[in-house]
Amino acid sequence: MSNTEILMERNAQYARSAEEPGDLTSPELKGLMLLTCADRRVDPAYVLGIRPNEALILRNPGGRVTPSIPQSLAVLASVGPAMGVSASELVIMHHTDCGLSYLGPEHSSMLAGYLGVSEDELASKDFADPVASVHSDIDLLRASALDWRSLLVSGLVYDVASRRAELVAPPAQLG
Ligand SMILES: [Zn+2]
């Protein structure tokens, strides 16, 4: 079977099931957004036990605060209340052994464009140091024009070898 055939079959099973996504929601997590890497090993459903309909999840290469992330957060801040979903807290999770750390100088131009920096500034992006990259990305959000100063932001680093996540930046308001 092809990937799409498998997905269609799984969707048919899901659609037949009586469970509404809302029924699966835990009351424990509220107003949560999560930004993390697209790496398959970092799926927050497994790593953090996020259940269906529990969080707004943004994933990109590295889980980085690229120029589009503040824009996405601003849109979510508007869409959320319109749909009756609050979004008041953001968790940024980076991880060890991230694929971005494997990219060599031949990819500098592409990476610089992705992150919205010059090639000379790429070294400051700390691809091999997720603790540093989480902190610098939170600083980047704080410095952005994001009109959402009450947003609670925290940072996690997930170790793909030990499977343990560590809180490296406790929740603090952006403003
Ligand atoms: Zn990664």
Coordinates of N, CA and C and ligand atoms in Angstrom, one line a residue:
M1 N 0.8 -1.2 0.0 CA 0.0 0.0 0.0 C 0.9 1.2 0.0
S2 N 0.4 2.3 -0.6 CA 1.2 3.5 -0.6 C 0.9 4.3 0.7
N3 N 1.7 5.3 0.9 CA 1.5 6.1 2.2 C 0.1 6.7 2.2
T4 N -0.4 7.2 1.1 CA -1.7 7.9 1.1 C -2.8 6.9 1.3
E5 N -2.6 5.7 0.7 CA -3.6 4.6 1.0 C -3.7 4.2 2.4
I6 N -2.5 4.1 3.1 CA -2.5 3.8 4.5 C -3.2 4.9 5.3
L7 N -2.9 6.2 4.9 CA -3.5 7.3 5.6 C -5.0 7.3 5.5
M8 N -5.5 7.1 4.2 CA -6.9 7.1 4.0 C -7.6 6.0 4.8
E9 N -6.9 4.8 4.9 CA -7.5 3.7 5.6 C -7.6 4.1 7.1
R10 N -6.5 4.7 7.6 CA -6.5 5.1 9.0 C -7.6 6.1 9.3
N11 N -7.7 7.0 8.4 CA -8.8 8.1 8.6 C -10.1 7.4 8.6
A12 N -10.4 6.4 7.7 CA -11.7 5.8 7.7 C -12.0 5.1 9.0
Q13 N -10.9 4.5 9.6 CA -11.1 3.9 10.9 C -11.4 5.0 12.0
Y14 N -10.7 6.1 11.9 CA -10.9 7.2 12.8 C -12.4 7.8 12.7
A15 N -12.8 8.0 11.4 CA -14.1 8.6 11.2 C -15.2 7.6 11.7
R16 N -15.0 6.3 11.6 CA -16.0 5.4 12.1 C -16.0 5.3 13.6
S17 N -15.0 5.7 14.2 CA -15.0 5.6 15.7 C -15.9 6.6 16.3
A18 N -16.5 6.3 17.4 CA -17.5 7.2 18.0 C -16.8 8.4 18.7
E19 N -15.5 8.3 19.0 CA -14.9 9.3 19.8 C -14.8 10.7 19.0
E20 N -15.2 11.7 19.7 CA -15.0 13.1 19.2 C -13.6 13.5 19.7
P21 N -12.9 14.3 18.9 CA -11.6 14.7 19.3 C -11.7 15.4 20.7
G22 N -12.8 16.2 20.9 CA -12.9 16.9 22.2 C -13.0 15.9 23.4
D23 N -13.5 14.7 23.1 CA -13.7 13.8 24.2 C -12.3 13.3 24.7
L24 N -11.3 13.4 23.8 CA -10.0 12.9 24.1 C -9.2 14.0 24.9
T25 N -9.7 15.2 25.0 CA -9.0 16.3 25.7 C -8.8 16.1 27.2
S26 N -7.6 16.2 27.6 CA -7.4 16.2 29.0 C -7.6 17.6 29.6
P27 N -8.3 17.8 30.7 CA -8.5 19.1 31.3 C -7.2 19.7 31.9
E28 N -6.1 18.9 31.9 CA -4.9 19.4 32.5 C -4.2 20.5 31.8
L29 N -4.1 20.4 30.5 CA -3.4 21.3 29.7 C -4.3 22.4 29.2
K30 N -4.0 23.7 29.4 CA -4.9 24.7 28.9 C -4.1 25.8 28.2
G31 N -4.6 26.2 27.0 CA -4.1 27.4 26.3 C -2.7 27.1 25.8
L32 N -2.3 25.9 25.5 CA -0.9 25.5 25.2 C -0.6 25.5 23.7
M33 N 0.5 26.2 23.4 CA 1.0 26.0 22.0 C 2.4 25.4 22.2
L34 N 2.9 24.7 21.2 CA 4.2 24.0 21.3 C 4.9 24.2 20.0
L35 N 6.2 24.7 20.1 CA 7.0 24.8 18.9 C 8.1 23.8 19.0
T36 N 8.2 22.9 18.1 CA 9.3 21.9 18.2 C 9.8 21.5 16.8
C37 N 10.8 20.6 16.8 CA 11.4 20.2 15.5 C 10.5 19.2 14.7
A38 N 10.7 19.2 13.4 CA 9.9 18.2 12.6 C 10.5 16.8 12.7
D39 N 11.6 16.7 13.3 CA 12.3 15.4 13.5 C 11.3 14.3 14.0
R40 N 11.3 13.2 13.3 CA 10.3 12.1 13.7 C 10.5 11.6 15.1
R41 N 11.8 11.7 15.6 CA 12.0 11.2 17.0 C 11.5 12.2 18.0
V42 N 11.0 13.3 17.6 CA 10.6 14.4 18.6 C 9.1 14.6 18.6
D43 N 8.4 13.6 18.2 CA 6.9 13.8 18.1 C 6.4 14.0 19.5
P44 N 5.8 15.2 19.7 CA 5.3 15.5 21.1 C 4.2 14.6 21.6
A45 N 3.5 13.9 20.7 CA 2.5 13.0 21.2 C 3.2 11.9 22.1
Y46 N 4.4 11.5 21.7 CA 5.1 10.5 22.5 C 6.0 11.1 23.5
V47 N 6.8 12.1 23.1 CA 7.8 12.6 24.0 C 7.2 13.3 25.2
L48 N 6.1 14.0 24.9 CA 5.5 14.8 26.0 C 4.1 14.3 26.4
G49 N 3.6 13.2 25.7 CA 2.3 12.7 26.0 C 1.2 13.7 25.7
I50 N 1.4 14.5 24.6 CA 0.3 15.4 24.2 C -0.8 14.6 23.5
R51 N -2.0 14.7 24.0 CA -3.1 14.0 23.5 C -3.8 14.8 22.4
P52 N -4.6 14.1 21.6 CA -5.3 14.8 20.5 C -6.1 16.0 21.1
N53 N -6.0 17.1 20.4 CA -6.8 18.3 20.7 C -6.4 19.0 22.0
E54 N -5.2 18.7 22.4 CA -4.7 19.3 23.7 C -3.8 20.5 23.5
A55 N -3.2 20.7 22.3 CA -2.3 21.8 22.1 C -2.3 22.2 20.6
L56 N -1.9 23.5 20.4 CA -1.7 23.9 19.0 C -0.2 23.6 18.8
I57 N 0.1 22.8 17.8 CA 1.5 22.4 17.6 C 2.1 22.9 16.3
L58 N 3.2 23.7 16.5 CA 3.9 24.2 15.3 C 5.2 23.4 15.2
R59 N 5.5 22.8 14.0 CA 6.8 22.1 13.9 C 7.5 22.6 12.6
N60 N 8.8 22.8 12.7 CA 9.6 23.1 11.6 C 11.0 22.6 11.8
P61 N 11.9 22.6 10.8 CA 13.2 22.1 11.0 C 13.9 22.8 12.2
G62 N 14.2 22.0 13.2 CA 14.9 22.6 14.3 C 14.0 23.1 15.4
G63 N 12.7 23.3 15.1 CA 11.8 23.9 16.1 C 12.2 25.4 16.4
R64 N 12.7 26.0 15.3 CA 13.3 27.3 15.5 C 12.4 28.5 15.3
V65 N 12.7 29.6 16.0 CA 11.9 30.9 15.8 C 12.4 31.5 14.5
T66 N 11.9 31.1 13.4 CA 12.2 31.7 12.1 C 11.4 33.0 12.0
P67 N 11.6 33.8 11.0 CA 10.8 35.0 10.8 C 9.3 34.8 10.7
S68 N 8.9 33.6 10.3 CA 7.5 33.4 10.1 C 6.8 33.0 11.5
I69 N 7.6 32.6 12.5 CA 7.0 32.1 13.7 C 6.2 33.3 14.5
P70 N 6.8 34.4 14.6 CA 6.0 35.5 15.3 C 4.7 35.8 14.5
Q71 N 4.8 35.7 13.2 CA 3.6 35.9 12.3 C 2.5 34.8 12.6
S72 N 3.0 33.6 12.7 CA 2.1 32.5 13.0 C 1.5 32.6 14.3
L73 N 2.2 33.0 15.3 CA 1.7 33.2 16.7 C 0.7 34.3 16.7
A74 N 0.9 35.4 15.9 CA 0.0 36.5 15.9 C -1.3 36.0 15.3
V75 N -1.3 35.2 14.2 CA -2.5 34.7 13.6 C -3.2 33.8 14.6
L76 N -2.5 32.9 15.2 CA -3.1 32.0 16.2 C -3.8 32.7 17.3
A77 N -3.1 33.8 17.7 CA -3.7 34.6 18.8 C -5.1 35.2 18.4
S78 N -5.3 35.4 17.1 CA -6.6 35.9 16.7 C -7.5 34.8 16.4
V79 N -7.0 33.7 15.8 CA -7.9 32.6 15.4 C -8.4 31.9 16.6
G80 N -7.5 31.7 17.6 CA -7.9 31.0 18.8 C -9.2 31.4 19.4
P81 N -9.2 32.7 19.9 CA -10.4 33.2 20.5 C -11.7 33.1 19.6
A82 N -11.4 33.3 18.3 CA -12.6 33.2 17.4 C -13.2 31.8 17.3
M83 N -12.3 30.9 17.6 CA -12.8 29.5 17.6 C -13.0 28.9 19.0
G84 N -12.9 29.8 20.0 CA -13.2 29.4 21.4 C -12.0 28.7 22.0
V85 N -10.8 28.8 21.4 CA -9.6 28.1 21.9 C -8.7 29.2 22.4
S86 N -8.3 29.1 23.6 CA -7.4 30.1 24.1 C -5.9 29.6 23.8
A87 N -5.0 30.5 23.7 CA -3.6 30.2 23.5 C -2.8 31.2 24.3
S88 N -2.4 30.9 25.4 CA -1.7 31.8 26.3 C -0.3 31.4 26.7
E89 N 0.1 30.2 26.3 CA 1.4 29.8 26.7 C 2.1 29.0 25.6
L90 N 3.4 29.3 25.4 CA 4.2 28.6 24.4 C 5.3 27.9 25.0
V91 N 5.5 26.6 24.6 CA 6.6 25.9 25.0 C 7.5 25.6 23.8
I92 N 8.8 26.0 23.8 CA 9.7 25.8 22.7 C 10.6 24.6 23.1
M93 N 10.6 23.5 22.3 CA 11.4 22.4 22.6 C 12.4 22.1 21.5
H94 N 13.7 22.2 21.9 CA 14.7 21.8 20.9 C 15.3 20.5 21.4
H95 N 16.1 19.9 20.6 CA 16.6 18.5 21.0 C 18.1 18.3 20.6
T96 N 18.6 17.3 21.3 CA 20.0 16.9 21.0 C 20.0 16.2 19.6
D97 N 21.2 16.2 19.0 CA 21.4 15.5 17.7 C 20.5 16.0 16.6
C98 N 20.2 17.3 16.6 CA 19.3 17.8 15.6 C 19.9 17.8 14.2
G99 N 19.1 17.5 13.2 CA 19.7 17.4 11.9 C 20.3 18.7 11.4
L100 N 19.8 19.8 11.9 CA 20.4 21.1 11.4 C 21.9 21.2 11.7
S101 N 22.3 20.5 12.8 CA 23.7 20.5 13.2 C 24.6 19.8 12.2
Y102 N 24.0 19.0 11.3 CA 24.8 18.2 10.4 C 25.1 18.9 9.1
L103 N 24.4 20.0 8.9 CA 24.5 20.8 7.6 C 25.9 21.5 7.5
G104 N 26.6 21.3 6.4 CA 27.9 21.9 6.3 C 27.8 23.3 5.6
P105 N 29.0 23.9 5.3 CA 29.0 25.2 4.7 C 28.3 25.3 3.4
E106 N 28.2 24.2 2.7 CA 27.5 24.2 1.4 C 26.0 24.6 1.6
H107 N 25.5 24.4 2.8 CA 24.1 24.7 3.1 C 23.9 26.1 3.8
S108 N 25.0 26.8 4.0 CA 24.9 28.1 4.7 C 23.9 29.1 4.2
S109 N 23.9 29.2 2.9 CA 23.0 30.2 2.2 C 21.5 29.8 2.5
M110 N 21.2 28.5 2.3 CA 19.8 28.0 2.5 C 19.4 28.2 4.0
L111 N 20.3 27.9 4.9 CA 20.0 28.0 6.3 C 19.8 29.4 6.8
A112 N 20.7 30.3 6.2 CA 20.6 31.7 6.6 C 19.3 32.3 6.1
G113 N 18.8 31.9 4.9 CA 17.6 32.3 4.4 C 16.4 31.8 5.2
Y114 N 16.5 30.6 5.6 CA 15.4 30.0 6.5 C 15.3 30.7 7.8
L115 N 16.4 31.0 8.4 CA 16.4 31.6 9.7 C 16.4 33.2 9.7
G116 N 16.5 33.7 8.5 CA 16.4 35.2 8.4 C 17.6 35.9 9.0
V117 N 18.8 35.3 8.8 CA 20.0 35.9 9.3 C 21.0 35.9 8.1
S118 N 22.2 36.6 8.3 CA 23.2 36.5 7.4 C 24.0 35.3 7.6
E119 N 24.8 34.8 6.6 CA 25.6 33.6 6.8 C 26.6 33.8 7.9
D120 N 27.1 35.0 8.1 CA 28.0 35.3 9.2 C 27.4 35.1 10.6
E121 N 26.1 35.2 10.6 CA 25.4 35.1 11.9 C 25.0 33.7 12.3
L122 N 25.2 32.7 11.3 CA 24.8 31.4 11.6 C 25.4 30.7 12.8
A123 N 26.7 31.1 13.1 CA 27.3 30.5 14.2 C 26.6 30.8 15.5
S124 N 25.9 31.9 15.6 CA 25.2 32.3 16.8 C 23.9 31.5 17.0
K125 N 23.6 30.7 16.0 CA 22.3 29.9 16.1 C 22.5 28.6 16.9
D126 N 23.7 28.3 17.3 CA 23.9 27.2 18.2 C 23.2 25.9 17.9
F127 N 23.5 25.4 16.6 CA 22.8 24.2 16.1 C 23.1 23.0 17.0
A128 N 24.3 22.9 17.5 CA 24.7 21.7 18.3 C 24.6 21.9 19.8
D129 N 24.0 23.0 20.2 CA 23.8 23.3 21.6 C 22.4 23.7 21.9
P130 N 21.5 22.7 22.1 CA 20.0 23.0 22.2 C 19.7 23.9 23.4
V131 N 20.5 23.8 24.5 CA 20.2 24.7 25.6 C 20.4 26.1 25.2
A132 N 21.5 26.4 24.5 CA 21.8 27.7 24.1 C 20.7 28.2 23.0
S133 N 20.4 27.3 22.1 CA 19.5 27.7 21.0 C 18.1 28.0 21.6
V134 N 17.6 27.2 22.6 CA 16.3 27.5 23.2 C 16.3 28.9 23.8
H135 N 17.4 29.2 24.5 CA 17.5 30.6 25.1 C 17.6 31.7 24.1
S136 N 18.4 31.4 23.0 CA 18.5 32.5 22.0 C 17.2 32.7 21.3
D137 N 16.4 31.6 21.1 CA 15.1 31.7 20.4 C 14.1 32.4 21.2
I138 N 14.1 32.2 22.5 CA 13.2 33.0 23.4 C 13.5 34.4 23.3
D139 N 14.9 34.7 23.4 CA 15.3 36.1 23.3 C 14.8 36.8 21.9
L140 N 14.9 35.9 20.9 CA 14.5 36.4 19.6 C 13.0 36.8 19.5
L141 N 12.2 35.9 20.2 CA 10.7 36.2 20.3 C 10.5 37.5 21.1
R142 N 11.3 37.6 22.1 CA 11.1 38.8 23.0 C 11.4 40.1 22.2
A143 N 12.4 40.0 21.3 CA 12.9 41.1 20.5 C 12.0 41.4 19.3
S144 N 11.1 40.4 19.0 CA 10.3 40.6 17.8 C 9.2 41.6 18.1
A145 N 8.5 41.9 17.0 CA 7.4 42.9 17.1 C 6.1 42.2 17.6
L146 N 6.2 41.0 18.1 CA 5.0 40.3 18.5 C 4.3 41.0 19.5
D147 N 3.0 41.3 19.2 CA 2.2 42.1 20.1 C 1.5 41.2 21.1
W148 N 2.2 40.5 21.9 CA 1.6 39.5 22.7 C 2.5 39.3 24.0
R149 N 2.7 40.5 24.7 CA 3.7 40.5 25.8 C 3.3 39.6 26.9
S150 N 2.0 39.3 27.1 CA 1.5 38.5 28.2 C 1.8 37.0 27.9
L151 N 2.2 36.6 26.7 CA 2.4 35.2 26.4 C 3.5 34.6 27.4
L152 N 3.1 33.5 27.9 CA 4.0 32.8 28.8 C 4.9 31.8 28.0
V153 N 6.2 32.0 28.1 CA 7.1 31.2 27.2 C 8.1 30.4 28.1
S154 N 8.2 29.1 27.7 CA 9.2 28.3 28.4 C 10.0 27.5 27.4
G155 N 11.1 26.9 27.9 CA 12.0 26.2 27.0 C 12.4 24.8 27.5
L156 N 12.3 23.8 26.6 CA 12.7 22.4 27.0 C 13.8 22.0 26.1
V157 N 14.6 21.1 26.6 CA 15.6 20.4 25.7 C 15.3 18.9 25.9
Y158 N 15.1 18.2 24.7 CA 14.8 16.8 24.7 C 16.1 16.1 24.3
D159 N 16.5 15.1 25.1 CA 17.7 14.3 24.8 C 17.2 13.0 24.1
V160 N 17.5 12.9 22.8 CA 17.0 11.8 22.1 C 17.6 10.4 22.5
A161 N 18.8 10.5 23.2 CA 19.4 9.3 23.7 C 18.8 8.8 24.9
S162 N 18.6 9.7 25.9 CA 18.0 9.2 27.2 C 16.4 9.3 27.2
R163 N 15.9 10.0 26.2 CA 14.4 10.2 26.0 C 13.9 11.1 27.1
R164 N 14.8 11.8 27.8 CA 14.3 12.7 28.9 C 14.3 14.2 28.4
A165 N 13.3 14.9 28.8 CA 13.2 16.3 28.5 C 13.6 17.1 29.7
E166 N 14.3 18.2 29.6 CA 14.7 19.0 30.7 C 14.2 20.4 30.5
L167 N 13.6 21.0 31.6 CA 13.2 22.4 31.6 C 14.4 23.3 31.7
V168 N 14.7 24.0 30.7 CA 15.9 24.8 30.7 C 15.6 26.3 30.8
A169 N 14.3 26.6 30.5 CA 13.9 28.0 30.6 C 12.5 28.0 31.3
P170 N 12.4 28.2 32.6 CA 11.1 28.1 33.2 C 10.1 29.1 32.6
P171 N 8.8 28.9 32.7 CA 7.8 29.8 32.2 C 7.9 31.2 32.7
A172 N 8.0 32.1 31.7 CA 8.1 33.5 32.1 C 7.3 34.3 31.0
Q173 N 6.7 35.4 31.4 CA 6.0 36.2 30.4 C 7.0 36.9 29.5
L174 N 6.6 37.0 28.2 CA 7.5 37.6 27.2 C 7.8 39.0 27.4
G175 N 6.8 39.7 27.9 CA 7.0 41.2 28.1 C 7.7 41.6 29.3
Ligands
ZN1 ZN 15.8 18.6 15.0

